[in-house]
Tab-separated table of C-alpha atoms and ligand atoms in Angstrom:
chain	number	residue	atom	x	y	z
A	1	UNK	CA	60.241	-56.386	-0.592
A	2	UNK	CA	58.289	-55.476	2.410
A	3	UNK	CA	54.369	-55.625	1.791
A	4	UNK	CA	52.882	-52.834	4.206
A	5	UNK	CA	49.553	-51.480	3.674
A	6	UNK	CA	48.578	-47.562	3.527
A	7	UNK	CA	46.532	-48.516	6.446
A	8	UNK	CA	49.079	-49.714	8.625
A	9	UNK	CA	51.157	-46.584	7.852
A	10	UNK	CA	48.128	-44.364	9.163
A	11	UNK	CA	48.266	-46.074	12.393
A	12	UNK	CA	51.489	-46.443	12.865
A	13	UNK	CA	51.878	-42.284	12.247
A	14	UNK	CA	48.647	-41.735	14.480
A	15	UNK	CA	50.764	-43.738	17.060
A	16	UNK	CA	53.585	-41.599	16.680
A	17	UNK	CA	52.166	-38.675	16.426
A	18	UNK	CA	50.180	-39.070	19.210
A	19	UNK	CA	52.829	-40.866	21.639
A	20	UNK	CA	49.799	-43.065	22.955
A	21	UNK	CA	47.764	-46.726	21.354
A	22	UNK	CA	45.046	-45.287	22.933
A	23	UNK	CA	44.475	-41.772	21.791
A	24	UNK	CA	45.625	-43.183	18.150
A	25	UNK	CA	42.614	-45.385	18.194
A	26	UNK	CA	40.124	-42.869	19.337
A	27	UNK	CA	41.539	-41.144	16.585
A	28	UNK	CA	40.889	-43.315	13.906
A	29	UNK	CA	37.844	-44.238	15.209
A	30	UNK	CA	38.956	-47.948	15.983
A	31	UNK	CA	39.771	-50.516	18.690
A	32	UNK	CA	42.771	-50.336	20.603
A	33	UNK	CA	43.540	-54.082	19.697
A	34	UNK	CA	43.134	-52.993	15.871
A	35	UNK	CA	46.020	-50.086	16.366
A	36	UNK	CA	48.207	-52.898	18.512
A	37	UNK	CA	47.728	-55.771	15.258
A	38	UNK	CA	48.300	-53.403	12.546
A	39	UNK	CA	51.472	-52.104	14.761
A	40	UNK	CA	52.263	-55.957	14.714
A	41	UNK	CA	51.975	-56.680	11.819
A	42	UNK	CA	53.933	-53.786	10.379
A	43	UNK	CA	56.310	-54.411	12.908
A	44	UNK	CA	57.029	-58.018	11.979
A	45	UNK	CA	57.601	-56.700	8.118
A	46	UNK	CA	60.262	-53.768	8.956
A	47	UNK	CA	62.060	-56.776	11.043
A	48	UNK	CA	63.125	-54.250	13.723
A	49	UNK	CA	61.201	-52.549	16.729
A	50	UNK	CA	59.763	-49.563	16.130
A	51	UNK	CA	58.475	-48.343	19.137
A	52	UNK	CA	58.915	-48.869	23.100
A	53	UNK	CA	56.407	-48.483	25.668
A	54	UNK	CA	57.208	-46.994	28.783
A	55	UNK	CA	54.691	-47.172	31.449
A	56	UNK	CA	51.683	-45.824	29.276
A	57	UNK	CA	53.919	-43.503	27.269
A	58	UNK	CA	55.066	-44.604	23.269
A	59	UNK	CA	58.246	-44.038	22.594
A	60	UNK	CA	60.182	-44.648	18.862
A	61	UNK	CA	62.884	-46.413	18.415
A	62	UNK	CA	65.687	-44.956	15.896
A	63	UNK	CA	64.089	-47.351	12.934
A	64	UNK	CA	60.258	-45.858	14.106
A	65	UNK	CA	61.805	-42.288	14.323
A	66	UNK	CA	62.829	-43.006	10.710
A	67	UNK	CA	59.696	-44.759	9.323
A	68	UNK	CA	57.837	-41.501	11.140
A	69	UNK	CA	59.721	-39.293	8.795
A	70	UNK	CA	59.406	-41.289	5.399
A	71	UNK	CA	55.041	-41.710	6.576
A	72	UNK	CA	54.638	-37.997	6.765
A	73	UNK	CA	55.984	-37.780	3.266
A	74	UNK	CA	54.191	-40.753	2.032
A	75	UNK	CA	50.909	-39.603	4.028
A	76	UNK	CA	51.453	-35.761	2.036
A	77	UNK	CA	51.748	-37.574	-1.165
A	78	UNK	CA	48.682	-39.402	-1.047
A	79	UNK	CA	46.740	-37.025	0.291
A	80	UNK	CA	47.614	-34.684	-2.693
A	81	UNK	CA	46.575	-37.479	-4.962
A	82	UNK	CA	43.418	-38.040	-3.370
A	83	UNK	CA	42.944	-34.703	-4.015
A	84	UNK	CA	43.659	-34.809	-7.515
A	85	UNK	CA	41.605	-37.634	-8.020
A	86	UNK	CA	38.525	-35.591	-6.601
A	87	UNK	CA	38.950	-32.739	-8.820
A	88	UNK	CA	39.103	-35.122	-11.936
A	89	UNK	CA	35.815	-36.138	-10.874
A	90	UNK	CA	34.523	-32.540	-9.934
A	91	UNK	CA	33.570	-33.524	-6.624
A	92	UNK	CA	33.697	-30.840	-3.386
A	93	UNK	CA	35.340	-32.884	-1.318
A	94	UNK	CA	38.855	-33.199	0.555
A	95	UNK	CA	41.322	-31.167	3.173
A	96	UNK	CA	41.264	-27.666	2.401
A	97	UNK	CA	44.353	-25.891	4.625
A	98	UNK	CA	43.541	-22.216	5.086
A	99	UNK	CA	46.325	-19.978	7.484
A	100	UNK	CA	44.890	-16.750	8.948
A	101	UNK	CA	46.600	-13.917	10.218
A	102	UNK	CA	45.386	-13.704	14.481
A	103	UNK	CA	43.702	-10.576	13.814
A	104	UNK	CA	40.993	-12.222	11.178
A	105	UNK	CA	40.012	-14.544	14.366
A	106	UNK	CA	37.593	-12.545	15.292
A	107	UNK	CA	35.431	-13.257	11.780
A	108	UNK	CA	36.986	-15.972	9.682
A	109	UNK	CA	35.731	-18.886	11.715
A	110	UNK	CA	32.414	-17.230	11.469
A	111	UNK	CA	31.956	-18.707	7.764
A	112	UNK	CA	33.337	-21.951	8.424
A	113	UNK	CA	30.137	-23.031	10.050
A	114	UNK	CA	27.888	-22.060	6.881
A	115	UNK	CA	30.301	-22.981	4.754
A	116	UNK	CA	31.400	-27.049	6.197
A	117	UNK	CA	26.904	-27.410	6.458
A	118	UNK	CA	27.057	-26.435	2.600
A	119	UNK	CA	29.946	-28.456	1.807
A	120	UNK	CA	29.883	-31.657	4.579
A	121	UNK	CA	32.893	-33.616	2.173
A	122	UNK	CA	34.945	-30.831	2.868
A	123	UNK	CA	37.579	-30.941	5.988
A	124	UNK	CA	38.611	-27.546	6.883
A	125	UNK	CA	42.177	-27.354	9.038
A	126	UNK	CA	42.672	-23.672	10.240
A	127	UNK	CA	45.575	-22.528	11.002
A	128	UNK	CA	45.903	-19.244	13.383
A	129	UNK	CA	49.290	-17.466	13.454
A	130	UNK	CA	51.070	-13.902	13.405
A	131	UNK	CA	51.875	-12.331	9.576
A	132	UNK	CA	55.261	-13.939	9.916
A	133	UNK	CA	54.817	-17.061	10.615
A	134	UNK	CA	51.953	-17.265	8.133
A	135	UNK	CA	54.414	-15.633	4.960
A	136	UNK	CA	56.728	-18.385	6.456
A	137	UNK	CA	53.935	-20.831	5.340
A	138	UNK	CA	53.550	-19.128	2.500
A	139	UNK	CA	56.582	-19.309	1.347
A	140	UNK	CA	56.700	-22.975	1.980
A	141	UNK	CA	53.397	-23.689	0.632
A	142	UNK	CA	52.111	-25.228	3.403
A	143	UNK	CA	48.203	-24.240	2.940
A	144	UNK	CA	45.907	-23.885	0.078
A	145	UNK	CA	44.883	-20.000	1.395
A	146	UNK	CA	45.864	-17.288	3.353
A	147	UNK	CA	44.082	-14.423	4.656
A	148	UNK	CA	46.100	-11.565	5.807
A	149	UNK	CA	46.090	-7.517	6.121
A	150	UNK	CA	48.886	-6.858	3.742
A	151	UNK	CA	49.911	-9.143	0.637
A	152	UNK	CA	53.962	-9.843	1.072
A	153	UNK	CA	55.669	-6.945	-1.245
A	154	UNK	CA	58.468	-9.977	-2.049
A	155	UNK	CA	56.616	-12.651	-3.240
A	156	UNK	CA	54.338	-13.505	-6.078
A	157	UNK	CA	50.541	-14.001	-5.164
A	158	UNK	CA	47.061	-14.018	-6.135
A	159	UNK	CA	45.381	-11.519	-3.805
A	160	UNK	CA	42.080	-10.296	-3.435
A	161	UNK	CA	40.533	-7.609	-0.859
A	162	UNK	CA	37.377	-9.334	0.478
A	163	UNK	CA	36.488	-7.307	3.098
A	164	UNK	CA	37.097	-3.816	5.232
A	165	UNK	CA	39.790	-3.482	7.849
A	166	UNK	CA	39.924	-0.236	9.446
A	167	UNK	CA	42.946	0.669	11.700
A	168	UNK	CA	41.481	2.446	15.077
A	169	UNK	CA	43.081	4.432	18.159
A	170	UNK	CA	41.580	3.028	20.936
A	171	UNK	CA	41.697	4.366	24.249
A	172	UNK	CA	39.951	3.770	27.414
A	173	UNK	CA	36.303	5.129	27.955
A	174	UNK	CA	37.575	7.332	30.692
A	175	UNK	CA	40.420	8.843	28.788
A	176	UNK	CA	40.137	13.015	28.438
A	177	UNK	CA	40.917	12.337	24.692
A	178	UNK	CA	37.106	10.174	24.630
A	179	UNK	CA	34.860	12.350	23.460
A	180	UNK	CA	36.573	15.098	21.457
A	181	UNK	CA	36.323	15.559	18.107
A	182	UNK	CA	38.945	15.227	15.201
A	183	UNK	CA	42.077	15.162	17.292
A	184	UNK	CA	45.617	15.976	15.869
A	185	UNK	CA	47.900	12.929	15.233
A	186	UNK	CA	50.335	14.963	17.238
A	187	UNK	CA	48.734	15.194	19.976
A	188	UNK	CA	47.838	11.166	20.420
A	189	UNK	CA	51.679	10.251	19.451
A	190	UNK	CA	52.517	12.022	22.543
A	191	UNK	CA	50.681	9.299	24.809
A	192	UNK	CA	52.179	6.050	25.401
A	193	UNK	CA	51.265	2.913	23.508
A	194	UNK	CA	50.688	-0.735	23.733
A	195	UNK	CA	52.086	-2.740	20.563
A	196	UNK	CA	51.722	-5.993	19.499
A	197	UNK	CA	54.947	-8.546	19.325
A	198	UNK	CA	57.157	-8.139	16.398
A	199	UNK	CA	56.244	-10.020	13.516
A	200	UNK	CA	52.696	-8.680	13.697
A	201	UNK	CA	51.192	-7.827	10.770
A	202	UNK	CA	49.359	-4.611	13.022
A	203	UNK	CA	52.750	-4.041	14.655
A	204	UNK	CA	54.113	-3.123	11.284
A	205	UNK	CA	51.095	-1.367	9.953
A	206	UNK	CA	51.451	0.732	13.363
A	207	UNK	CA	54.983	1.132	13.238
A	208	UNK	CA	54.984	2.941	9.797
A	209	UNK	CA	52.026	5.104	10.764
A	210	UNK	CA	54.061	6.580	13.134
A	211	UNK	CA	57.220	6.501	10.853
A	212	UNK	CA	54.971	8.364	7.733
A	213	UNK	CA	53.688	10.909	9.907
A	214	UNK	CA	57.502	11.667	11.466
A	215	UNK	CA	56.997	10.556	15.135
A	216	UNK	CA	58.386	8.851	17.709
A	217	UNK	CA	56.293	5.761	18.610
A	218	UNK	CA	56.080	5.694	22.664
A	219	UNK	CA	55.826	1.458	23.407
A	220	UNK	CA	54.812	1.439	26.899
A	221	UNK	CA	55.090	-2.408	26.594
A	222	UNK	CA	54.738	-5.692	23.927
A	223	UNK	CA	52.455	-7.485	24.214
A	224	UNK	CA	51.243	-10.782	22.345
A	225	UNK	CA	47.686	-10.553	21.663
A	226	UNK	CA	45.075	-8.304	20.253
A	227	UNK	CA	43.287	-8.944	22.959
A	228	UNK	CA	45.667	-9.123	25.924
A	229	UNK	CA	45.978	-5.200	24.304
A	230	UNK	CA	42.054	-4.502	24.432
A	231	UNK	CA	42.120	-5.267	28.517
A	232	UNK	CA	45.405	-3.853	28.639
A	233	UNK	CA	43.987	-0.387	26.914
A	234	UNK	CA	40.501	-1.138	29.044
A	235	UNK	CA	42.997	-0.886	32.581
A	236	UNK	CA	44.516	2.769	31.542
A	237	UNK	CA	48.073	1.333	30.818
A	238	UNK	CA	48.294	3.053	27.556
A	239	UNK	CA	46.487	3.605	23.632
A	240	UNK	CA	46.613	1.325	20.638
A	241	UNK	CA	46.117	1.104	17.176
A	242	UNK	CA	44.205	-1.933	16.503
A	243	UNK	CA	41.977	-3.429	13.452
A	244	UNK	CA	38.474	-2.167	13.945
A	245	UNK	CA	37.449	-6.054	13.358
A	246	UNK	CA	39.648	-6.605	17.208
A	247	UNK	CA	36.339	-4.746	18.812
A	248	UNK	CA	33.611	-7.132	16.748
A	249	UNK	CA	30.808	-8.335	17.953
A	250	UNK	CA	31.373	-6.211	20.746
A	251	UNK	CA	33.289	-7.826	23.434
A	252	UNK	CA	34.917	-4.705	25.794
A	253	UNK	CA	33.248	-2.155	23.602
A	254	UNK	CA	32.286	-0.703	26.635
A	255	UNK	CA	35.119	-0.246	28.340
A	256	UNK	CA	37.703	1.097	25.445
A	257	UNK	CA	36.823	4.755	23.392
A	258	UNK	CA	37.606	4.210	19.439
A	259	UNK	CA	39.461	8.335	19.206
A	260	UNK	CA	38.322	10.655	16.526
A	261	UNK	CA	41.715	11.076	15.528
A	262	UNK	CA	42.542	13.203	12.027
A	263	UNK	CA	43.141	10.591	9.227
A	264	UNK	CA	41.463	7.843	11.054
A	265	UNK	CA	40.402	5.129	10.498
A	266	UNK	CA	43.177	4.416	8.334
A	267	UNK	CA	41.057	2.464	5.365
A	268	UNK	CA	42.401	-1.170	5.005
A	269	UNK	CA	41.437	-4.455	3.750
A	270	UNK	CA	41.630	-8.108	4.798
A	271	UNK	CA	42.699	-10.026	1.850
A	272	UNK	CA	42.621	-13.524	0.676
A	273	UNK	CA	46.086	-14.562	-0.736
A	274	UNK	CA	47.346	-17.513	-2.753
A	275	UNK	CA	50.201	-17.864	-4.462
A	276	UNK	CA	50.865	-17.310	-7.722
A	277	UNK	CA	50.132	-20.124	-10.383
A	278	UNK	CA	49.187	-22.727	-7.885
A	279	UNK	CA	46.561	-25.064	-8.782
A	280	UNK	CA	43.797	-24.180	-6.972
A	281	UNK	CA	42.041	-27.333	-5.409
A	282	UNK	CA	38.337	-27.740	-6.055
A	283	UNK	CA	37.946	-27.807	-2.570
A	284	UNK	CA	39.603	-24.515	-2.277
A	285	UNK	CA	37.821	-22.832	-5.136
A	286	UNK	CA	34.596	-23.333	-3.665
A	287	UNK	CA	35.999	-21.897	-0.396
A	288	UNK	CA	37.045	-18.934	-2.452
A	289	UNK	CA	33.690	-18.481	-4.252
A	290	UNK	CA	31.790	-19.045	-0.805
A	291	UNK	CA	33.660	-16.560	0.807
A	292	UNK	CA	32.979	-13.618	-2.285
A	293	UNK	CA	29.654	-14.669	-1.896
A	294	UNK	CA	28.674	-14.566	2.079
A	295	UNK	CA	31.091	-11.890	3.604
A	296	UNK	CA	27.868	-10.198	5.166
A	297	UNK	CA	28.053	-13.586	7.776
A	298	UNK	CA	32.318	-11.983	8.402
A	299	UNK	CA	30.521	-9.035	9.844
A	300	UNK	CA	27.958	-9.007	12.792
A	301	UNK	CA	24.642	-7.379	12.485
A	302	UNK	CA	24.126	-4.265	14.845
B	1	PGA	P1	48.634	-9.773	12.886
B	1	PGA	O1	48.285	-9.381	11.398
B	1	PGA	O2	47.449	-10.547	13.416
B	1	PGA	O3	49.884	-10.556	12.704
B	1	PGA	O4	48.846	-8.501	13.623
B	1	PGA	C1	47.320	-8.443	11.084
B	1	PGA	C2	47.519	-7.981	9.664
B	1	PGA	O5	48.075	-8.717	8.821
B	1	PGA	O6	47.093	-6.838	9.414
């Protein structure tokens, strides 16, 4: 029976994790000759190597490469019973693992500030991807919330509309379409459009806009960010249909036109989603409760 200590697991997957003694020590906040004895000492239990050092680079053996693999599970498991343990005694503390869609960038880290000076014992890990790759996390429950423009039609959740989400046609400032007043649909499907990648949650939105209303959407080209779009839109190479929350505070306000374009804004909301029947962490309740509670601080004063 090998006797190895939760501790020298932690450094041993900071190690690996992080290819480098050095950077695992800084890490975990100790000496570098701490990371090197616990590596030792673990080292001399497993009976094999399980890492090389080349030059100042940390490389894992096939042993190390399989001890990586059984820590992360190990590491997972405690951490979830930490977790447990925390709720049994009511505290607000722990990891709370929230995945947001790219488009809620622009407010959700806005209430993490308030929220982690409320709540100092609890570690927030954000997680910023596209709507597929978050219902991909969804789906494998990696995070305790998700906050996202649609809630997945195929999959049982807990959802909740927290806050407005208005779909726009922006334009640039200089475009003849600026200033006039309730413009046909028609008329703005005829101009050419920049569209997020596929697997966008606004991609979708904009691609069945255009598929309800029977037209042909024009891509002039794909591009990979909401706001690789804005400057796009801002430098004449074509219109988009973007969450309203893209132009908040206010950065290139001045350079794109939001259209006043019959039926818009489309009325949306930005929801937070869970899934269904999962016990909710105590960390994650609070989170949940804070966020009903402050959603003025999601949207910028004028
Ligand atoms: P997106 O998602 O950032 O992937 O475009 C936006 C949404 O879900 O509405």
């Amino acid at each position: 029976m090998m006797h190895v200590t939760l501790r020298q697991l932690q450094v041993f997957e900071a190690v690996a994790r992080l290819s480098s003694f050095s950077r695992a020590a800084e890490a975990m906040q100790v000496t570098q000759p701490t990371v090197s004895k616990q590596i030792r000492l673990l080292q001399d239990q497993v009976g094999l190597p399980l890492l090389e050092q080349v030059g100042k680079k940390v490389f894992l053996t096939e042993a190390g490469r399989e001890l990586y693999a059984t820590c992360a599970q190990w590491l997972d498991t405690w951490g979830r019973f930490e977790q447990t343990v925390a709720n049994f005694k009511g505290l607000k503390q722990g990891r709370l693992k929230i995945a947001v869609v790219t488009t809620t960038k622009y407010f959700m880290p806005r209430i993490l500030g308030p929220f982690c000076l409320e709540y100092p014992g609890i570690d927030i890990a954000l997680e910023v991807v596209n709507r597929d790759r978050l219902l991909d996390r969804l789906a494998r429950n990696q995070d305790d919330l998700y906050v996202m423009g649609l809630p997945p039609e195929d999959m049982e959740t807990e959802s909740e509309p927290f806050l407005e989400n208005p779909l726009v046609v922006l334009a640039p400032a200089a475009h003849p379409m600026a200033g006039r007043a309730a413009i046909p649909f028609a008329d703005v499907a005829q101009e050419s459009f920049l569209v997020r990648e596929r697997g966008s949650g606004t991609r979708m939105t904009m691609e069945r806009v255009f598929a309800e209303r029977g037209m042909p959407l024009r891509i002039k080209m794909e591009l990979g960010s909401n706001e690789a779009i804005k400057q796009a839109v801002a430098g004449g190479l074509g219109l988009a249909l973007l969450s309203l929350s893209t132009l908040q505070p206010d950065a290139g306000r001045k350079e794109l036109a939001v259209l006043d374009v019959q039926g818009f804004p489309i009325r949306r909301d930005w929801y937070v989603v869970r899934p269904k029947g999962k016990q909710m962490s105590v960390a994650a309740a609070t989170f949940l409760d804070f966020l009903r509670n402050h959603v003025q601080l999601l949207t910028p004063a004028p």
